[in-house]
Amino acid sequence: MCGRFTLVTAPEKLMSRFHLQDIPFEWKPRYNIAPGQLIPAILADGGRRRIGQLRWGLVPSWARDEKIGSKMINARAETLREKPAFRRLVERKRCMIPADGFYEWKQMARGKQPMRITMRDGEPFAFAGLFDTWTAPDGHKLHTCTIITTRPNELVADIHDRMPVILRPEHESAWLDRERFDAEWLQSLLVPYDPQAMKAYPVSAMVGNPKNDRPECLEEAPWS
């Protein structure tokens, strides 16, 4: 699964990397992003990309209440077209979640060691995501998302049995294009990222607590 990630990239660099015209909300570094929080997400309308905030944990439009969101922070790539919550979203409600690292926990002899996984060059990247809008009984609308996961690449396999789908830059525009729906081709994008382009290092156990959202979360720590 993917249950924690980071986004500390400067806003100017993020806008350049993802071809955004502006960021219409207060931007601040996020060192320990957790489910249930508002997270940046990129959508496209008429070919123009825009970034907004969605709550992490998908609440399908047909859900009885919003509590289901805590169980739907991730969507398995292998079964997207089989699950009622995701099947129709793949057609028209695809998004990207910008990040510059994510955390997973590696089982060690003395317990679990948190690891931060990034690109070797430190550049930001995009998770493949899906979004939906749920309307509460009082009319309030809740916009939520989920991060798609796949089998791990060789790097992540030593840490965890799943990893988030990281889109290759050349596939990002097609993933966002609501007018394009080739189920088989889109499915072919939901594969492990090149392990040679990534690295992993141990970090402090403080990342286990979402209240700890500070620079120290990114620092390399001794192996437990």
XYZ file of C-alpha atoms in Angstrom:
224
model
C 0.000 0.000 0.000
C 0.944 3.653 -0.014
C 0.062 5.291 3.284
C 2.509 8.173 3.654
C 4.326 10.469 1.240
C 6.133 13.802 0.989
C 5.940 16.931 -1.137
C 8.519 19.551 -0.223
C 9.339 20.746 -3.745
C 9.276 24.541 -4.189
C 6.027 25.749 -5.804
C 7.816 27.398 -8.742
C 9.578 24.146 -9.584
C 6.362 22.170 -9.213
C 4.515 24.530 -11.569
C 7.258 24.179 -14.160
C 7.492 20.396 -13.852
C 3.744 19.804 -14.212
C 2.911 22.705 -16.566
C 0.687 24.565 -14.124
C -0.279 28.225 -14.439
C -0.834 28.807 -10.734
C -1.424 27.156 -7.363
C -4.744 28.509 -6.038
C -4.243 27.578 -2.386
C -1.663 28.200 0.327
C 1.416 26.145 -0.429
C 3.636 24.723 2.277
C 6.117 21.838 2.437
C 4.568 18.530 3.490
C 6.977 16.137 5.183
C 4.567 13.417 6.300
C 1.305 13.392 4.349
C -1.247 10.926 5.722
C -4.670 9.528 4.737
C -7.650 11.697 5.607
C -5.754 14.906 4.884
C -6.228 17.315 2.000
C -3.558 16.641 -0.627
C -2.612 18.388 -3.891
C -4.021 16.733 -7.011
C -3.703 17.620 -10.687
C -6.599 17.353 -13.156
C -7.053 18.482 -16.740
C -10.003 20.312 -18.291
C -9.986 20.946 -22.012
C -6.288 20.268 -22.150
C -5.460 22.770 -19.404
C -3.990 21.393 -16.208
C -5.036 22.696 -12.836
C -4.100 21.788 -9.293
C -6.440 21.682 -6.329
C -6.883 19.806 -3.090
C -8.707 16.507 -2.570
C -9.153 14.529 0.611
C -7.070 11.359 0.565
C -9.415 8.388 0.928
C -11.964 7.832 -1.818
C -15.662 8.227 -1.017
C -17.619 7.002 -4.084
C -20.546 9.137 -5.202
C -22.922 6.290 -4.316
C -21.583 5.692 -0.796
C -24.013 5.838 2.123
C -21.590 7.868 4.227
C -18.053 9.200 4.103
C -16.577 6.700 6.570
C -15.725 4.362 3.696
C -12.947 6.745 2.682
C -10.581 5.489 5.385
C -10.639 2.062 3.747
C -10.044 3.339 0.219
C -6.775 5.247 0.321
C -5.391 2.882 -2.329
C -6.757 1.063 -5.381
C -5.071 -2.061 -6.739
C -4.144 -1.666 -10.401
C -4.828 -5.323 -11.110
C -8.515 -5.119 -10.136
C -9.503 -1.542 -11.046
C -11.952 -2.586 -13.746
C -13.578 -5.182 -11.501
C -14.349 -2.998 -8.476
C -17.573 -0.934 -8.588
C -15.895 1.926 -6.709
C -13.169 2.331 -9.338
C -14.458 0.914 -12.619
C -16.245 4.019 -13.907
C -13.654 6.409 -12.484
C -10.950 4.981 -14.733
C -12.944 6.234 -17.713
C -13.347 9.912 -16.810
C -11.991 10.716 -13.354
C -8.265 10.180 -13.462
C -5.862 12.502 -11.653
C -2.214 12.781 -10.668
C -0.904 13.192 -7.134
C 2.427 15.084 -7.126
C 5.068 13.832 -4.691
C 8.812 13.765 -4.176
C 9.044 10.739 -1.913
C 6.995 8.110 -0.130
C 7.412 6.020 2.999
C 7.193 2.281 3.507
C 8.110 0.114 6.478
C 10.670 -2.689 6.147
C 10.433 -5.674 8.477
C 13.697 -6.066 10.368
C 14.820 -8.465 13.109
C 14.089 -5.868 15.798
C 10.908 -4.458 14.282
C 9.856 -2.329 11.350
C 12.209 0.255 9.887
C 10.586 3.207 8.055
C 12.153 3.943 4.685
C 11.835 6.959 2.425
C 11.830 6.183 -1.300
C 12.629 8.893 -3.840
C 14.019 9.438 -7.300
C 17.811 9.327 -7.461
C 17.874 12.842 -8.892
C 15.528 14.177 -6.197
C 13.007 15.381 -8.767
C 9.236 15.366 -8.116
C 7.002 12.756 -9.762
C 3.325 11.867 -10.033
C 1.288 9.005 -8.597
C -1.602 7.765 -10.728
C -4.856 8.532 -8.932
C -8.637 8.474 -9.242
C -11.114 10.967 -7.796
C -14.817 11.291 -7.120
C -17.353 13.661 -5.556
C -19.750 12.607 -2.811
C -22.762 14.650 -1.779
C -23.764 14.557 1.877
C -27.434 14.520 2.942
C -27.193 18.248 3.749
C -25.927 19.003 0.230
C -22.272 19.465 1.152
C -19.910 18.118 -1.526
C -16.794 16.165 -0.610
C -14.046 15.739 -3.203
C -11.789 12.748 -2.545
C -9.124 10.619 -4.206
C -7.225 7.354 -4.053
C -3.683 6.394 -5.110
C -3.301 3.397 -7.413
C -0.804 0.722 -6.354
C 0.904 -2.103 -8.209
C 3.420 -4.880 -7.573
C 6.813 -3.634 -6.339
C 9.883 -3.113 -8.465
C 13.203 -4.674 -7.427
C 14.051 -1.804 -5.086
C 10.726 -1.676 -3.251
C 10.306 -5.482 -3.147
C 13.015 -5.580 -0.485
C 10.853 -3.269 1.641
C 7.171 -3.943 0.866
C 4.966 -6.085 -1.358
C 3.196 -3.122 -3.018
C 4.202 0.270 -4.371
C 2.326 3.289 -5.716
C 2.042 3.609 -9.483
C 4.428 6.357 -10.602
C 3.574 7.628 -14.066
C 6.342 8.112 -16.595
C 6.448 11.822 -17.574
C 5.629 11.031 -21.213
C 2.395 9.313 -20.136
C 1.088 11.992 -17.769
C -0.903 14.002 -20.320
C -2.659 10.903 -21.652
C -3.524 9.785 -18.125
C -5.193 13.145 -17.469
C -7.004 13.328 -20.817
C -10.707 12.777 -20.082
C -11.501 12.447 -23.766
C -9.165 9.514 -24.217
C -10.189 6.122 -22.908
C -8.362 3.064 -24.127
C -8.772 0.639 -21.242
C -6.008 -1.725 -22.258
C -3.511 1.054 -22.964
C -4.247 2.854 -19.715
C -3.873 -0.420 -17.847
C -0.437 -0.871 -19.429
C 0.730 2.308 -17.652
C -0.020 0.933 -14.195
C 3.246 -0.942 -13.737
C 6.267 -0.674 -11.417
C 8.603 2.258 -12.063
C 12.208 1.746 -13.160
C 14.113 0.747 -9.985
C 17.372 2.111 -11.409
C 15.906 5.620 -11.236
C 14.996 5.314 -7.540
C 16.682 5.068 -4.167
C 15.646 4.283 -0.590
C 17.087 5.187 2.800
C 16.084 4.690 6.470
C 14.350 7.497 8.357
C 13.219 8.116 11.919
C 10.294 6.246 13.462
C 8.700 9.669 13.978
C 7.098 9.340 10.529
C 4.757 6.754 12.008
C 2.849 9.567 13.696
C 1.109 11.902 11.197
C 1.353 14.729 13.733
C 5.069 14.788 12.962
C 5.134 16.878 9.804
C 8.517 18.539 9.940
C 11.879 18.489 8.106
C 13.388 15.921 10.465
C 11.149 13.289 8.861
C 13.326 13.436 5.730
C 16.667 12.975 7.481
C 18.514 9.699 7.088
C 18.504 7.690 10.313
C 20.581 4.758 11.629
C 19.271 1.266 10.881
C 17.227 -0.158 13.723
